[in-house]
Each structure stands twice: as C-alpha cells, then as structure tokens.
Short mmCIF file of N, CA and C in Angstrom, two decimals:
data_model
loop_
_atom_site.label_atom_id
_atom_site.label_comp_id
_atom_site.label_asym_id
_atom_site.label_seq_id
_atom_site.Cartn_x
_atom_site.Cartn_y
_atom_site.Cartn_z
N UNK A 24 -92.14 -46.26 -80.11
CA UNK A 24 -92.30 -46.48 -78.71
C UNK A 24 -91.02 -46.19 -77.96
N UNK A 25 -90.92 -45.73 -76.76
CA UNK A 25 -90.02 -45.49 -75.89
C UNK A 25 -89.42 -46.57 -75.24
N UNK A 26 -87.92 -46.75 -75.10
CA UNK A 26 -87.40 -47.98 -74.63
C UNK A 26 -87.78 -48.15 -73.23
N UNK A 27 -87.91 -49.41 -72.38
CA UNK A 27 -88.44 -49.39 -71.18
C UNK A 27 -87.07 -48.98 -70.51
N UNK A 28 -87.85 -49.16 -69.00
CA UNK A 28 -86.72 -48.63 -67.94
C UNK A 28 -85.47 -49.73 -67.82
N UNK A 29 -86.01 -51.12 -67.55
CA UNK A 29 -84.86 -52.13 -67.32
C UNK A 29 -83.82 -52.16 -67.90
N UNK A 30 -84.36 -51.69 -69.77
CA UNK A 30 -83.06 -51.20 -70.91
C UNK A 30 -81.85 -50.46 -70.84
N UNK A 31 -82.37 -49.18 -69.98
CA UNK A 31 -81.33 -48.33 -69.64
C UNK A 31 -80.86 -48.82 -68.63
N UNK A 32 -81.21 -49.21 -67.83
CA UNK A 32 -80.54 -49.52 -66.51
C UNK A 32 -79.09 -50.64 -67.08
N UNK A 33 -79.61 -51.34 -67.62
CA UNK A 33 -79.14 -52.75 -68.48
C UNK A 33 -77.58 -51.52 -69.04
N UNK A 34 -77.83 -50.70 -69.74
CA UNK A 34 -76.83 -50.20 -70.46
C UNK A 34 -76.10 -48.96 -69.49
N UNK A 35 -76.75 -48.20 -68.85
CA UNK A 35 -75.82 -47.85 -67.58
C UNK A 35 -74.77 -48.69 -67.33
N UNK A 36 -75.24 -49.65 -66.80
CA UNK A 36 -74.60 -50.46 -65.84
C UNK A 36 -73.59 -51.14 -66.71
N UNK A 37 -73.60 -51.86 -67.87
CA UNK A 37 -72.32 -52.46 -69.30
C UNK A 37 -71.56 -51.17 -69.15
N UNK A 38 -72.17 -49.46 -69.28
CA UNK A 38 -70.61 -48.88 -69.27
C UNK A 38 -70.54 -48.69 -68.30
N UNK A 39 -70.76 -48.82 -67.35
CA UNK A 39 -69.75 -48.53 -65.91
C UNK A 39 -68.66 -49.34 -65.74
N UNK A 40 -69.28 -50.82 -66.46
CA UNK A 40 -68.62 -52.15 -66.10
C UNK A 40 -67.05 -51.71 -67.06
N UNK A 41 -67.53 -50.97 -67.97
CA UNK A 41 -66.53 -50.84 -69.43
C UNK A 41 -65.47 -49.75 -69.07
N UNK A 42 -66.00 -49.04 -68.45
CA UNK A 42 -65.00 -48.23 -68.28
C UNK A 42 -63.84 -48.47 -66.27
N UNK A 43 -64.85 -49.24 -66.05
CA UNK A 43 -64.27 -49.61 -64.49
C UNK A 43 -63.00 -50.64 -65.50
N UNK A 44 -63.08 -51.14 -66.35
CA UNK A 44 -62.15 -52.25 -66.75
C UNK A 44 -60.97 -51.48 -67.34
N UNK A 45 -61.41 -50.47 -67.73
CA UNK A 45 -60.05 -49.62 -68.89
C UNK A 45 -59.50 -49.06 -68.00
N UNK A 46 -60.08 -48.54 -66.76
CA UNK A 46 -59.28 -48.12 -65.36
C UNK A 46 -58.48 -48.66 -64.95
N UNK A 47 -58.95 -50.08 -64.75
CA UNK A 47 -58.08 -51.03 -64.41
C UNK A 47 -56.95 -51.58 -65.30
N UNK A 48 -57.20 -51.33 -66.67
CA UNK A 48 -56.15 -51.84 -67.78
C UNK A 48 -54.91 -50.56 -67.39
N UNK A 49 -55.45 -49.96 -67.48
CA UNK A 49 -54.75 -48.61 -67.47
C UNK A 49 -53.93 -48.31 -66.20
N UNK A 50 -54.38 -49.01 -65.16
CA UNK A 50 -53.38 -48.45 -64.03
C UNK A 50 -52.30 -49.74 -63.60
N UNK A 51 -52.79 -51.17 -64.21
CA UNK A 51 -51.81 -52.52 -64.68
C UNK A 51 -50.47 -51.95 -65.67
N UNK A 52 -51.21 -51.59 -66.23
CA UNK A 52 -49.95 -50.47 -67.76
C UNK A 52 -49.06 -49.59 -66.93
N UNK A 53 -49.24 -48.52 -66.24
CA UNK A 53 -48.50 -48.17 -65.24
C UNK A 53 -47.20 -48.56 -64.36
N UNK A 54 -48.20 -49.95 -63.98
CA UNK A 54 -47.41 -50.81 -62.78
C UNK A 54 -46.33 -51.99 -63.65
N UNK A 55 -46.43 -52.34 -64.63
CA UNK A 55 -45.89 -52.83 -65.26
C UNK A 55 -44.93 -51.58 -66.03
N UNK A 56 -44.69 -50.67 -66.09
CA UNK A 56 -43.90 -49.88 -67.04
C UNK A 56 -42.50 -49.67 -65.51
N UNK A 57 -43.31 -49.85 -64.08
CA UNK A 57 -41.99 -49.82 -63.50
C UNK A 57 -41.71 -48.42 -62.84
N UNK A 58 -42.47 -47.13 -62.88
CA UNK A 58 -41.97 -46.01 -62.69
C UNK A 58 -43.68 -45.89 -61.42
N UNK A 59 -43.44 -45.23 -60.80
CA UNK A 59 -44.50 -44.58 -59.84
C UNK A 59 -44.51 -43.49 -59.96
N UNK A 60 -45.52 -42.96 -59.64
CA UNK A 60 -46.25 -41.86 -60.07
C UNK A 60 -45.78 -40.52 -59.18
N UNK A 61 -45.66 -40.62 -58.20
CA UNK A 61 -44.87 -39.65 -57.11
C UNK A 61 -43.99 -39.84 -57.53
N UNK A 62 -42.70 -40.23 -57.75
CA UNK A 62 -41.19 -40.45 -57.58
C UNK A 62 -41.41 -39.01 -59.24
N UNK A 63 -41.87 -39.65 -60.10
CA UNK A 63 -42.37 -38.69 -61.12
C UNK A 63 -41.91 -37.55 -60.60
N UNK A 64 -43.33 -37.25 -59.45
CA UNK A 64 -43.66 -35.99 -60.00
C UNK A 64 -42.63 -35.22 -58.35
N UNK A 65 -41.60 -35.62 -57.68
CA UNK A 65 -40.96 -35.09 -56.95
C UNK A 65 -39.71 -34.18 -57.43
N UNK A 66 -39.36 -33.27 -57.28
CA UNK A 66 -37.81 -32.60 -57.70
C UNK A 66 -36.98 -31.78 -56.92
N UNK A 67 -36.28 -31.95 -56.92
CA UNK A 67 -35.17 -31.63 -55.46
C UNK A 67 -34.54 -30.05 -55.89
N UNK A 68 -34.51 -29.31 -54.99
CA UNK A 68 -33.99 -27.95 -55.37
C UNK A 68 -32.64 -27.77 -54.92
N UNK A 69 -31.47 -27.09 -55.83
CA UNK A 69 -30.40 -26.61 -54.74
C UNK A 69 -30.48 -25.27 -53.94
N UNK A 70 -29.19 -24.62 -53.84
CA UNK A 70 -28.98 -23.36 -52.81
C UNK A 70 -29.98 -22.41 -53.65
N UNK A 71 -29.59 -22.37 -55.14
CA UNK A 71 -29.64 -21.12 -56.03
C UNK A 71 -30.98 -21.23 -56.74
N UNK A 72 -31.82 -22.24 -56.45
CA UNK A 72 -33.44 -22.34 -56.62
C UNK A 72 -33.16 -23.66 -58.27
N UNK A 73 -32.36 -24.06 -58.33
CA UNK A 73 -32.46 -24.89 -59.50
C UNK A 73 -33.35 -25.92 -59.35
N UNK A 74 -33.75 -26.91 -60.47
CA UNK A 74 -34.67 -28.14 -60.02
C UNK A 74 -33.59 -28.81 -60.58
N UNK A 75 -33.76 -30.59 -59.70
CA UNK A 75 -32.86 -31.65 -59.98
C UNK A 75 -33.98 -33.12 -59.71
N UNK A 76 -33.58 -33.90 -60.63
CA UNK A 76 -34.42 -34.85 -60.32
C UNK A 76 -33.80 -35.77 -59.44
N UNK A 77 -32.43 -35.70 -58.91
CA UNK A 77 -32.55 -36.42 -57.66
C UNK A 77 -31.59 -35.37 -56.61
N UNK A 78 -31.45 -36.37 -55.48
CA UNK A 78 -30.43 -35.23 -54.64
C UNK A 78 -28.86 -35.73 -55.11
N UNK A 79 -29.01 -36.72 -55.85
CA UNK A 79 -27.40 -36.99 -56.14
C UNK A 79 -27.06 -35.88 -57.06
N UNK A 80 -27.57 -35.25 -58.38
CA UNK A 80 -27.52 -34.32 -59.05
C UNK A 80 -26.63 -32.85 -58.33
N UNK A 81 -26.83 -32.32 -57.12
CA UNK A 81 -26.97 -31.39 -56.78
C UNK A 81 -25.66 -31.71 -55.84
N UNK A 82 -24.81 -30.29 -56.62
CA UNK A 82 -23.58 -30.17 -56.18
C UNK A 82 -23.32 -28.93 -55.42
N UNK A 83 -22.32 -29.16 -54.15
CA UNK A 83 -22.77 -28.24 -52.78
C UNK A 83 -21.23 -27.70 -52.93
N UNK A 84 -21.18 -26.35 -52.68
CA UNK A 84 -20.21 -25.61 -53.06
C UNK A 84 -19.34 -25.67 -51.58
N UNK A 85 -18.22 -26.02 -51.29
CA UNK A 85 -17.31 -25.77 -50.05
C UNK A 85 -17.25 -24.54 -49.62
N UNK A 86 -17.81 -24.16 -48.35
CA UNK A 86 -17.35 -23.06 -47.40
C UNK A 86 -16.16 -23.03 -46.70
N UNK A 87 -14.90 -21.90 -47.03
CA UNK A 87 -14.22 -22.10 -46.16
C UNK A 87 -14.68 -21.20 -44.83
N UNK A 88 -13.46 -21.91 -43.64
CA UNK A 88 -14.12 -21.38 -42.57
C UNK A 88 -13.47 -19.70 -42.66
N UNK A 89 -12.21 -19.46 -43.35
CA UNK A 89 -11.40 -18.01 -43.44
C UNK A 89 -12.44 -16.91 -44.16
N UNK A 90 -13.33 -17.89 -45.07
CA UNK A 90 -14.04 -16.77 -45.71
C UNK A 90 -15.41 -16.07 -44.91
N UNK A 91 -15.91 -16.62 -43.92
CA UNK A 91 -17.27 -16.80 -43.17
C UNK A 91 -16.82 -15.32 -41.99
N UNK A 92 -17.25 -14.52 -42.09
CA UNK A 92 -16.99 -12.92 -41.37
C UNK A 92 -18.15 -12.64 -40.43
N UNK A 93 -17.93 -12.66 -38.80
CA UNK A 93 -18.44 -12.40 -37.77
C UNK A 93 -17.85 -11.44 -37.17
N UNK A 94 -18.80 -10.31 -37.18
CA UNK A 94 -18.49 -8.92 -36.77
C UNK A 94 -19.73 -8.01 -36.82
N UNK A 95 -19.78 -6.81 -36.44
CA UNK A 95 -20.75 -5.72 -36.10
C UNK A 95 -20.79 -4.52 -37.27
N UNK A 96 -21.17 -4.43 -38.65
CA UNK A 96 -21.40 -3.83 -39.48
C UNK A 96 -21.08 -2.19 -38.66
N UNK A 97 -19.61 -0.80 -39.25
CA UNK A 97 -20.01 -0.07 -38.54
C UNK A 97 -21.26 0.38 -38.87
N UNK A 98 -21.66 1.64 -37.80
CA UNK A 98 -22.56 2.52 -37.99
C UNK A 98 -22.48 4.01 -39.18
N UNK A 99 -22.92 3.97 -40.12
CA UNK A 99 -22.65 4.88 -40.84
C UNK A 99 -23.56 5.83 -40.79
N UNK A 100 -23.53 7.06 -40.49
CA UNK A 100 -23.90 8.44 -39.99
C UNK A 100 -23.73 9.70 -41.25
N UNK A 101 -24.49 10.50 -40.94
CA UNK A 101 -23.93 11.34 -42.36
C UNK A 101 -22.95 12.30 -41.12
N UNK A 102 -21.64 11.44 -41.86
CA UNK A 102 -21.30 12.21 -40.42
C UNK A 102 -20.20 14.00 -41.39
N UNK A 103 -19.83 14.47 -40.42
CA UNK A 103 -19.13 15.70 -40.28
C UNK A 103 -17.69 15.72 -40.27
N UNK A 104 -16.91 14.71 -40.62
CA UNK A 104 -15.70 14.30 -39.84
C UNK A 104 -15.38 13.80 -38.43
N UNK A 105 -15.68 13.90 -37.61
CA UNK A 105 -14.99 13.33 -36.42
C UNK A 105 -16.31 12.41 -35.79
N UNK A 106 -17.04 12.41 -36.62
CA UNK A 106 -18.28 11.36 -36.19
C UNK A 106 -19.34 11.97 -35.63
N UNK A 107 -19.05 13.36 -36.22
CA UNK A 107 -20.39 14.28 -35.88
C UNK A 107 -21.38 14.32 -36.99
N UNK A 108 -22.69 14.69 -36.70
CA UNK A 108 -23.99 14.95 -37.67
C UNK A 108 -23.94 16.39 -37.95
N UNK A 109 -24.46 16.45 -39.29
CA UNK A 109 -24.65 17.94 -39.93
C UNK A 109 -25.85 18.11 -39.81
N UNK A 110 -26.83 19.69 -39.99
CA UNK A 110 -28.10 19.58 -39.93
C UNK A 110 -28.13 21.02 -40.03
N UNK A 111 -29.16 22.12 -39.85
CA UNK A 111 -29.49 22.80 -39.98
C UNK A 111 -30.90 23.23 -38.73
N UNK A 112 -30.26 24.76 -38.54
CA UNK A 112 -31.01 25.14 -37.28
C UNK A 112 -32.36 25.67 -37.87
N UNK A 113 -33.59 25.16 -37.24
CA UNK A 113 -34.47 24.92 -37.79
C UNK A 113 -35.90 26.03 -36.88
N UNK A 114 -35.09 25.69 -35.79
CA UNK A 114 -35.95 26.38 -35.14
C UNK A 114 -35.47 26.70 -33.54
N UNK A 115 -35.30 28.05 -32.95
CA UNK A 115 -34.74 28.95 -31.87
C UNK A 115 -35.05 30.05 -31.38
N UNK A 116 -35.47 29.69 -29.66
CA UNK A 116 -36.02 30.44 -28.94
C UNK A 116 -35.15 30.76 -28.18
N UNK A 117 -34.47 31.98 -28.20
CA UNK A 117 -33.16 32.89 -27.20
C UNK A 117 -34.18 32.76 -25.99
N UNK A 118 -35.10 33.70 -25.94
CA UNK A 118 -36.07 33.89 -24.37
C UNK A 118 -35.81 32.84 -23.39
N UNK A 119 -36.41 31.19 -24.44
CA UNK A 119 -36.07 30.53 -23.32
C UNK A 119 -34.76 29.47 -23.04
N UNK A 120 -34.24 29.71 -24.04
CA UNK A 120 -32.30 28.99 -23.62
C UNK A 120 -32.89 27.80 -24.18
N UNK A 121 -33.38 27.53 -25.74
CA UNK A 121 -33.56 25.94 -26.56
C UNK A 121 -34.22 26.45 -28.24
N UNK A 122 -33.46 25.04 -28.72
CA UNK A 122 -33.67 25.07 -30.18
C UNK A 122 -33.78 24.08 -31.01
N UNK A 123 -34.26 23.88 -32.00
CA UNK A 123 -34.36 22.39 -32.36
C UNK A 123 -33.59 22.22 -34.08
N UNK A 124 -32.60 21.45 -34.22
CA UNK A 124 -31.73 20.87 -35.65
C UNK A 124 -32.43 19.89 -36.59
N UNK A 125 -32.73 20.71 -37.58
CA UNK A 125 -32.93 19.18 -38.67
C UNK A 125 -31.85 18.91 -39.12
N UNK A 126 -31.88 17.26 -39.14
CA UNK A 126 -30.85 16.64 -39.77
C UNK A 126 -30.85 16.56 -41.04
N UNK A 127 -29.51 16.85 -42.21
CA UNK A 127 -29.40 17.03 -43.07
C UNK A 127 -29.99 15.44 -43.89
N UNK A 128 -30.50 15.25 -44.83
CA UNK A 128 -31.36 13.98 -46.09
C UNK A 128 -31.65 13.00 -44.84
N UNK A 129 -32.44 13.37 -43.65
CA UNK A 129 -33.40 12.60 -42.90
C UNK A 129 -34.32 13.59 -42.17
N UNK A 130 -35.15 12.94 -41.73
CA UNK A 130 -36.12 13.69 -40.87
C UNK A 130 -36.35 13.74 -39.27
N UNK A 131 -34.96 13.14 -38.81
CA UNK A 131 -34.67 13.51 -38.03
C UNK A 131 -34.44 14.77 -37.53
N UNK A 132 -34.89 15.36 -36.00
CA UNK A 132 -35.03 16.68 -35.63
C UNK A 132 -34.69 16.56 -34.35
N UNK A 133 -33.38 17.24 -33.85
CA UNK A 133 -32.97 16.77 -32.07
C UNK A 133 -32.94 18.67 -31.60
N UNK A 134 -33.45 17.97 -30.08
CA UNK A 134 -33.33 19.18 -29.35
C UNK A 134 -32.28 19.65 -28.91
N UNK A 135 -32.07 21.18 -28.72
CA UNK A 135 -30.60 21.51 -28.01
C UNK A 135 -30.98 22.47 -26.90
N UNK A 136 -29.95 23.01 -26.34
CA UNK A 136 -30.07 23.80 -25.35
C UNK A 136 -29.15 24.72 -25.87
N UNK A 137 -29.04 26.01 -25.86
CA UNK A 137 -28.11 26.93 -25.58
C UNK A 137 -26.81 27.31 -25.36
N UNK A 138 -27.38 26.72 -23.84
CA UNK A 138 -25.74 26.53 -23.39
C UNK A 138 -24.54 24.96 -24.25
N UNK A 139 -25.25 24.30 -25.06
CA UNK A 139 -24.26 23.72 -25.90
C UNK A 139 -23.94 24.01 -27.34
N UNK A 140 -24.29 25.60 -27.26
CA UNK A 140 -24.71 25.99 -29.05
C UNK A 140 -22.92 26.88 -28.59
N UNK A 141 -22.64 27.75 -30.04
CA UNK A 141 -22.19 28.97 -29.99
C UNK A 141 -23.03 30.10 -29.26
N UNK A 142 -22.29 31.44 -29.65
CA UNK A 142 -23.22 32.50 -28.92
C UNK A 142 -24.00 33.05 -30.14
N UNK A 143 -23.74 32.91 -31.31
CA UNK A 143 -23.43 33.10 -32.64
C UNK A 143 -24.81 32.76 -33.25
N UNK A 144 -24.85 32.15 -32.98
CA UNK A 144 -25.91 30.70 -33.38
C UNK A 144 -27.54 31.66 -34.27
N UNK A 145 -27.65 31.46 -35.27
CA UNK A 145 -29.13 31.59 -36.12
C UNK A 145 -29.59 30.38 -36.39
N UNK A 146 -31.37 30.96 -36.75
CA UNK A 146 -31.92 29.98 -37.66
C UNK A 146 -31.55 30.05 -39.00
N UNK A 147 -31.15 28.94 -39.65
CA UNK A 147 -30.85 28.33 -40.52
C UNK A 147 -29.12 28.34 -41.03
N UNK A 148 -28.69 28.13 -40.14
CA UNK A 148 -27.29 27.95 -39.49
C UNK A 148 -27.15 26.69 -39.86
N UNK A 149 -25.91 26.19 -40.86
CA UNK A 149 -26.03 24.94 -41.01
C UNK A 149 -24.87 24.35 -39.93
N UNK A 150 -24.68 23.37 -39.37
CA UNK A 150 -23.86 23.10 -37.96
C UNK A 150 -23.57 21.78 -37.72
N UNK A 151 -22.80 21.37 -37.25
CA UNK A 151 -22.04 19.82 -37.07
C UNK A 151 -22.18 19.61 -35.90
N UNK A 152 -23.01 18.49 -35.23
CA UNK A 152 -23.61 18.41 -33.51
C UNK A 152 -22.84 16.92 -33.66
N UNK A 153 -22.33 16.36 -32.20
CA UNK A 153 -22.98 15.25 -31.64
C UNK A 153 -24.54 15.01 -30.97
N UNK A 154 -24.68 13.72 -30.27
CA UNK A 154 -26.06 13.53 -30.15
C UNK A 154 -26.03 12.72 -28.59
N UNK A 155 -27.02 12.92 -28.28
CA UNK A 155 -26.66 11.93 -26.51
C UNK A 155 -28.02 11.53 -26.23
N UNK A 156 -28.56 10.63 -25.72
CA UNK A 156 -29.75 9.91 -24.77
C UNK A 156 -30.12 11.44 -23.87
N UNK A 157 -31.30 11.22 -24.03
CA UNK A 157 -31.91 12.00 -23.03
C UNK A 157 -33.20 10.90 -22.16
N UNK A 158 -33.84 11.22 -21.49
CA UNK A 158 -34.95 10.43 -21.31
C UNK A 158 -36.20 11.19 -21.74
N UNK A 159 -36.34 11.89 -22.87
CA UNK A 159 -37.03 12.31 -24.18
C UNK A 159 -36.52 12.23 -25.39
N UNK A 160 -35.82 11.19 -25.89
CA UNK A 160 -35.06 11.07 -26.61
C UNK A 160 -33.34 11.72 -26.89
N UNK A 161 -33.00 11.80 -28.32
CA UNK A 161 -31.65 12.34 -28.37
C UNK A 161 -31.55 13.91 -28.39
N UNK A 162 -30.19 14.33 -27.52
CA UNK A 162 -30.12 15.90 -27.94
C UNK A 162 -28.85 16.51 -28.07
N UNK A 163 -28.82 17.24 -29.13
CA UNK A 163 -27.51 17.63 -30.05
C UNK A 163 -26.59 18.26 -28.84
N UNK A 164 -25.77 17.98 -28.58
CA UNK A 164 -24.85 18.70 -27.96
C UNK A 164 -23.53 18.79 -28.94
N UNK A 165 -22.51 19.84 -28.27
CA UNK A 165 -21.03 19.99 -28.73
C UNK A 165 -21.29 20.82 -30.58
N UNK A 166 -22.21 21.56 -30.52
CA UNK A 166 -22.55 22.17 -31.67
C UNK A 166 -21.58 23.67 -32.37
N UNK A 167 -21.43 23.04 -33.48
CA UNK A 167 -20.66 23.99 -34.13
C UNK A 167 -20.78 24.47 -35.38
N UNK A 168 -20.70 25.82 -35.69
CA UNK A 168 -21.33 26.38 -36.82
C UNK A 168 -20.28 26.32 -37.93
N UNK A 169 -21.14 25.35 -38.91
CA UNK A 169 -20.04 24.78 -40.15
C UNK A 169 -20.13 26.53 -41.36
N UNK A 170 -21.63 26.61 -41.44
CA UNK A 170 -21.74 27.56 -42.74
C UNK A 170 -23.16 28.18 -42.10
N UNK A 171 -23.13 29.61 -42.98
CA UNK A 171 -24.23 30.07 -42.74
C UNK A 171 -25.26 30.45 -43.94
#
C-alpha cells in the first residue's frame, strides 16, 4: 500500500525543521569563531595593482616635488633640419600655378602654389617645405629641392 498524504507532509516538514537547525548551528559557529564574513572577503590594492589585506600593509613611495616635470612635450616633425618637412612632389599643374607634396612615412598631402616652389621644380622631386594655416587647411610654402 502507498503511504498516506499526512506521512509525507509529517516528514517534509522534520527536514525542513533539520536542516533550518544546522543553518542555524552553522552560522552560531561563525559568530563565535570571531571573524565576519566581509572583512574576509575585502582586499586593499596599492599603486602597482598588488592585493593587501589591510591598508596598513601598503607602503606609499615619496614624491619629490624636484622630480614631478610640468612642461609642453616638443613637437617632433620628420623634420629637414631647420624645422622643415620632407616630402615628395606628387602631383603638378604648371598651366595653372599649383601642386600638391606627399609627406615623407605619413599620409599627409599639402597644397602649394608656384610662386613658393623653385622654377626647377618636377614631379617626384623630393623637397624640404615649411607649412602654414590656410582656411582649407595647411600649405607648403618656402620649398626647396633637396634631391631628385
């Protein structure tokens, strides 16, 4: 025969009771050992990513103020000597007085005019420009023919 319903219910309910008690034994054991459970599981990091289990552990290296450098990184350019750009004439139309420089290991490409070239001047003329604001961007002026 099959046990009735009240039976199980009867024994459900003893282990709920049984294990609600070992919960409770178990988290008395805890509280009595003295340590909490967060403080555990917290760990303090220093500068260099280390873990420390407290912040007293963690030792902070002195900055002097002589060593700490405030200033403007220069600008480094592939430059030409006197702070000019190298590049190569890429492309030049005599007819209409303009030409355009690629810049040497970038992809930079500035416009020129003529009248700031040599008279000399080919495509693929390699050449040492400055550069100036335009309100279409930058354009090579003061151009001079390094190699051909």
């Amino acid at each position: 025969m099959a046990q009735s319903f009240s039976f199980n219910k009867r024994q459900k309910e003893k282990s709920k009771q049984k294990k609600k008690l070992e919960k409770q034994k178990r988290k008395e054991l805890r509280k009595s050992q003295g340590k909490s459970s967060m403080d555990d599981m917290i760990a303090y990091e220093d500068e260099y990513g280390r873990l420390h289990s407290s912040p007293d552990d963690i030792v902070k290296d002195e900055v002097k103020l002589e060593d700490i450098e405030v200033s403007i990184p220069k600008k480094s350019d592939d430059e030409g000597g006197n702070g000019s750009l190298i590049g190569k004439v890429s492309y030049l139309n005599v007819e209409k007085g303009y030409g355009f420089i690629q810049q040497e290991d970038a992809r930079n490409s500035f416009y020129f005019r003529l009248s700031n070239a040599p008279d000399e001047i080919e495509i693929e003329d390699k050449v040492s420009f400055k550069t100036e604001d335009s309100a279409r961007g930058k354009n090579a002026i003061d151009i001079a023919i390094v190699s051909r």
